[in-house]
Amino acid sequence: MRYLPIHIDLEGQTVLIIGGGPAAEAKLRTLIKTPARLVLIAPTISDEITRWSQAGQIEWIKSDWTPERCLHGEFDPAYIRNARLIYAATEDDQVNGQIADLGRKVGVLVNAAD
């Protein structure tokens, strides 16, 4: 078995979600039930994610995600380093792979939507 389903205590932890469409929304439906601080990075977000953001359930950083933009300060790369878990939840498998690679390089657990 290559993948191990695990449970992670998210009390006082930051979870970074990158993406604002259906994949991110699906992940957030579960994550908003946790005590984690949820930070979402995306250029646009769905209506449901907008409601969660307006209700204060998530923090939305409006930005296109690329490794270069992160590393060159368009959004604080500390979001990646300080996350307990990253969800790569864009609608683009290549971008999700880049996110996963960057997270792994800094030692953060990553889940990439497929």
Coordinates of N, CA and C in Angstrom, one line a residue:
M1 N 0.9 -1.2 0.0 CA 0.0 0.0 0.0 C 0.9 1.2 0.0
R2 N 0.7 2.1 -1.0 CA 1.6 3.3 -1.1 C 1.1 4.4 -0.2
Y3 N -0.2 4.6 -0.1 CA -0.7 5.8 0.6 C -1.4 5.3 1.9
L4 N -1.1 6.0 3.0 CA -1.7 5.6 4.3 C -2.7 6.7 4.7
P5 N -4.0 6.3 4.8 CA -4.9 7.3 5.4 C -4.6 7.6 6.8
I6 N -4.5 8.8 7.2 CA -4.1 9.2 8.5 C -5.0 10.3 9.1
H7 N -5.0 10.5 10.4 CA -5.7 11.6 11.0 C -4.7 12.5 11.6
I8 N -4.9 13.8 11.4 CA -4.0 14.8 11.9 C -4.7 15.8 12.8
D9 N -4.1 16.0 14.0 CA -4.7 17.0 14.9 C -4.4 18.4 14.4
L10 N -5.5 19.1 14.1 CA -5.4 20.4 13.5 C -5.6 21.6 14.4
E11 N -5.7 21.2 15.7 CA -5.9 22.3 16.7 C -4.7 23.2 16.7
G12 N -5.0 24.5 16.5 CA -3.9 25.5 16.4 C -3.0 25.4 15.2
Q13 N -3.4 24.7 14.2 CA -2.6 24.5 13.0 C -3.2 25.3 11.8
T14 N -2.3 25.6 10.9 CA -2.7 26.3 9.6 C -2.7 25.3 8.5
V15 N -3.8 25.3 7.8 CA -3.9 24.5 6.6 C -4.0 25.4 5.4
L16 N -3.2 25.2 4.4 CA -3.1 26.1 3.2 C -3.8 25.3 2.1
I17 N -4.8 26.0 1.5 CA -5.5 25.4 0.3 C -5.2 26.3 -0.9
I18 N -4.7 25.7 -1.9 CA -4.4 26.5 -3.1 C -5.3 26.1 -4.2
G19 N -6.2 27.0 -4.6 CA -7.2 26.8 -5.6 C -8.5 27.3 -5.1
G20 N -9.4 27.7 -6.0 CA -10.7 28.3 -5.6 C -11.9 27.8 -6.2
G21 N -11.7 26.6 -6.9 CA -12.8 26.1 -7.6 C -13.4 24.8 -7.0
P22 N -14.0 23.9 -7.8 CA -14.6 22.7 -7.2 C -13.7 21.8 -6.4
A23 N -12.5 21.7 -6.7 CA -11.6 20.8 -6.0 C -11.4 21.4 -4.6
A24 N -11.1 22.7 -4.5 CA -10.9 23.4 -3.3 C -12.1 23.4 -2.4
E25 N -13.3 23.6 -3.1 CA -14.5 23.6 -2.3 C -14.8 22.3 -1.7
A26 N -14.5 21.2 -2.4 CA -14.7 19.8 -1.9 C -13.8 19.6 -0.7
K27 N -12.6 20.0 -0.7 CA -11.7 19.9 0.5 C -12.2 20.7 1.6
L28 N -12.6 21.9 1.3 CA -13.1 22.9 2.4 C -14.3 22.4 3.1
R29 N -15.2 21.7 2.4 CA -16.4 21.2 3.1 C -16.0 20.3 4.4
T30 N -14.9 19.6 4.3 CA -14.5 18.9 5.5 C -13.6 19.8 6.4
L31 N -12.7 20.5 5.8 CA -11.8 21.3 6.6 C -12.5 22.4 7.5
I32 N -13.6 22.9 7.0 CA -14.3 24.0 7.9 C -14.9 23.4 9.1
K33 N -14.9 22.1 9.2 CA -15.4 21.5 10.4 C -14.3 21.2 11.5
T34 N -13.1 21.6 11.1 CA -11.9 21.4 12.0 C -11.6 22.7 12.7
P35 N -10.7 22.7 13.7 CA -10.3 23.9 14.4 C -9.2 24.6 13.7
A36 N -8.7 24.1 12.5 CA -7.6 24.7 11.8 C -7.8 26.1 11.4
R37 N -6.8 26.9 11.2 CA -6.8 28.2 10.5 C -6.7 27.8 9.1
L38 N -7.7 28.2 8.3 CA -7.7 27.9 6.9 C -7.3 29.1 6.0
V39 N -6.2 29.0 5.3 CA -5.8 30.0 4.4 C -5.9 29.5 3.0
L40 N -6.6 30.2 2.1 CA -6.8 29.8 0.7 C -6.2 30.8 -0.2
I41 N -5.4 30.4 -1.2 CA -4.8 31.2 -2.2 C -5.4 30.9 -3.5
A42 N -5.9 31.9 -4.2 CA -6.5 31.7 -5.5 C -6.9 33.0 -6.1
P43 N -6.9 33.1 -7.5 CA -7.2 34.4 -8.1 C -8.7 34.7 -8.0
T44 N -9.5 33.6 -8.0 CA -11.0 33.8 -7.9 C -11.5 32.6 -7.1
I45 N -12.6 32.8 -6.5 CA -13.2 31.7 -5.6 C -14.7 31.5 -6.0
S46 N -15.2 30.3 -5.7 CA -16.6 29.9 -6.0 C -17.5 30.7 -5.1
D47 N -18.8 30.7 -5.4 CA -19.7 31.3 -4.5 C -19.7 30.8 -3.1
E48 N -19.6 29.5 -3.0 CA -19.6 28.8 -1.7 C -18.4 29.2 -0.9
I49 N -17.2 29.2 -1.5 CA -16.0 29.6 -0.8 C -16.1 31.1 -0.5
T50 N -16.7 31.9 -1.3 CA -17.0 33.3 -1.0 C -17.8 33.5 0.3
R51 N -18.8 32.7 0.5 CA -19.6 32.7 1.7 C -18.8 32.3 2.9
W52 N -18.0 31.3 2.8 CA -17.1 30.9 3.9 C -16.1 32.0 4.3
S53 N -15.6 32.7 3.2 CA -14.6 33.7 3.5 C -15.3 34.9 4.2
Q54 N -16.5 35.3 3.7 CA -17.2 36.4 4.3 C -17.7 36.1 5.7
A55 N -17.9 34.8 6.0 CA -18.3 34.4 7.4 C -17.1 34.3 8.3
G56 N -15.9 34.5 7.8 CA -14.7 34.4 8.6 C -14.2 33.0 8.8
Q57 N -14.7 32.0 8.1 CA -14.3 30.6 8.2 C -13.0 30.3 7.5
I58 N -12.6 31.1 6.5 CA -11.4 31.0 5.8 C -10.8 32.4 5.6
E59 N -9.5 32.4 5.4 CA -8.8 33.6 5.0 C -8.4 33.5 3.5
W60 N -8.9 34.4 2.7 CA -8.6 34.3 1.2 C -7.5 35.3 0.8
I61 N -6.5 34.8 0.2 CA -5.5 35.6 -0.4 C -5.7 35.6 -1.9
K62 N -6.0 36.7 -2.5 CA -6.3 36.7 -3.9 C -5.0 36.8 -4.7
S63 N -4.6 35.7 -5.3 CA -3.4 35.6 -6.0 C -3.3 34.4 -6.9
D64 N -2.8 34.6 -8.1 CA -2.5 33.4 -8.9 C -1.3 32.7 -8.3
W65 N -1.4 31.4 -8.2 CA -0.3 30.6 -7.6 C 0.6 30.1 -8.6
T66 N 1.9 30.4 -8.4 CA 3.0 29.8 -9.1 C 4.1 29.7 -8.1
P67 N 5.0 28.7 -8.3 CA 6.2 28.7 -7.3 C 7.0 30.0 -7.4
E68 N 7.1 30.5 -8.6 CA 7.9 31.8 -8.7 C 7.3 32.9 -7.9
R69 N 6.0 33.0 -8.0 CA 5.3 34.1 -7.4 C 5.4 34.0 -5.8
C70 N 5.3 32.8 -5.4 CA 5.4 32.5 -3.9 C 6.8 32.9 -3.5
L71 N 7.8 32.4 -4.2 CA 9.2 32.6 -3.8 C 9.7 34.0 -4.0
H72 N 9.0 34.8 -4.8 CA 9.4 36.2 -5.0 C 8.5 37.1 -4.4
G73 N 7.7 36.7 -3.4 CA 7.0 37.6 -2.5 C 5.6 38.1 -2.9
E74 N 5.0 37.5 -4.0 CA 3.6 38.0 -4.3 C 2.7 37.6 -3.2
F75 N 2.9 36.5 -2.5 CA 2.3 36.2 -1.2 C 3.4 35.6 -0.3
D76 N 3.2 35.7 0.9 CA 4.2 35.4 1.9 C 4.5 33.9 1.8
P77 N 5.8 33.5 1.5 CA 6.1 32.1 1.5 C 6.0 31.5 2.8
A78 N 5.9 32.3 3.9 CA 5.8 31.8 5.2 C 4.5 31.0 5.3
Y79 N 3.5 31.3 4.5 CA 2.3 30.5 4.5 C 2.6 29.0 4.2
I80 N 3.5 28.8 3.3 CA 3.8 27.4 3.0 C 4.7 26.8 4.1
R81 N 5.7 27.5 4.6 CA 6.6 27.0 5.6 C 5.8 26.8 6.9
N82 N 4.8 27.6 7.2 CA 4.1 27.5 8.5 C 2.9 26.6 8.5
A83 N 2.6 26.1 7.3 CA 1.4 25.2 7.3 C 1.7 23.9 7.8
R84 N 0.7 23.3 8.5 CA 0.8 21.9 8.9 C 0.5 21.0 7.7
L85 N -0.3 21.4 6.8 CA -0.8 20.6 5.7 C -1.1 21.6 4.6
I86 N -0.8 21.2 3.3 CA -1.2 21.9 2.1 C -2.0 21.1 1.3
Y87 N -3.1 21.7 0.8 CA -4.0 21.0 -0.2 C -3.7 21.7 -1.5
A88 N -3.2 21.0 -2.5 CA -3.0 21.5 -3.9 C -4.4 21.2 -4.6
A89 N -5.2 22.2 -4.7 CA -6.6 21.9 -5.1 C -7.0 22.9 -6.3
T90 N -6.0 23.1 -7.2 CA -6.4 23.8 -8.4 C -7.0 22.8 -9.4
E91 N -7.5 23.3 -10.5 CA -8.1 22.4 -11.5 C -7.0 22.0 -12.5
D92 N -5.7 22.1 -12.2 CA -4.7 21.9 -13.1 C -3.7 20.9 -12.5
D93 N -3.6 19.7 -13.0 CA -2.7 18.7 -12.4 C -1.2 19.1 -12.4
Q94 N -0.8 19.8 -13.4 CA 0.6 20.3 -13.4 C 0.9 21.3 -12.3
V95 N 0.0 22.2 -12.1 CA 0.1 23.2 -11.0 C 0.1 22.5 -9.7
N96 N -0.8 21.5 -9.5 CA -0.9 20.8 -8.3 C 0.4 20.0 -8.0
G97 N 1.0 19.5 -9.0 CA 2.3 18.9 -8.9 C 3.4 19.8 -8.4
Q98 N 3.4 21.0 -9.0 CA 4.3 22.0 -8.5 C 4.2 22.4 -7.1
I99 N 2.9 22.6 -6.7 CA 2.6 22.9 -5.3 C 3.1 21.7 -4.4
A100 N 2.8 20.5 -4.8 CA 3.2 19.4 -4.0 C 4.7 19.3 -3.9
D101 N 5.4 19.6 -5.0 CA 6.9 19.6 -4.9 C 7.5 20.6 -4.0
L102 N 6.9 21.8 -4.0 CA 7.4 22.9 -3.2 C 7.1 22.6 -1.7
G103 N 5.9 22.1 -1.4 CA 5.6 21.7 0.0 C 6.5 20.6 0.5
R104 N 6.8 19.6 -0.3 CA 7.7 18.5 0.1 C 9.1 19.1 0.4
K105 N 9.5 20.0 -0.5 CA 10.9 20.6 -0.3 C 11.1 21.2 1.1
V106 N 10.0 21.8 1.6 CA 10.1 22.5 2.9 C 9.6 21.6 4.0
G107 N 9.3 20.4 3.7 CA 8.9 19.4 4.7 C 7.5 19.5 5.2
V108 N 6.5 20.0 4.4 CA 5.1 20.1 4.8 C 4.4 19.0 4.1
L109 N 3.4 18.4 4.8 CA 2.6 17.4 4.3 C 1.7 18.0 3.2
V110 N 1.6 17.3 2.0 CA 0.8 17.8 0.9 C -0.2 16.8 0.4
N111 N -1.4 17.2 0.1 CA -2.4 16.4 -0.6 C -2.7 17.1 -1.9
A112 N -2.5 16.4 -3.0 CA -2.8 17.0 -4.3 C -4.0 16.4 -4.9
A113 N -5.0 17.2 -5.2 CA -6.2 16.8 -5.8 C -5.9 16.2 -7.2
D114 N -6.7 15.2 -7.6 CA -6.5 14.6 -8.9 C -7.8 14.4 -9.6

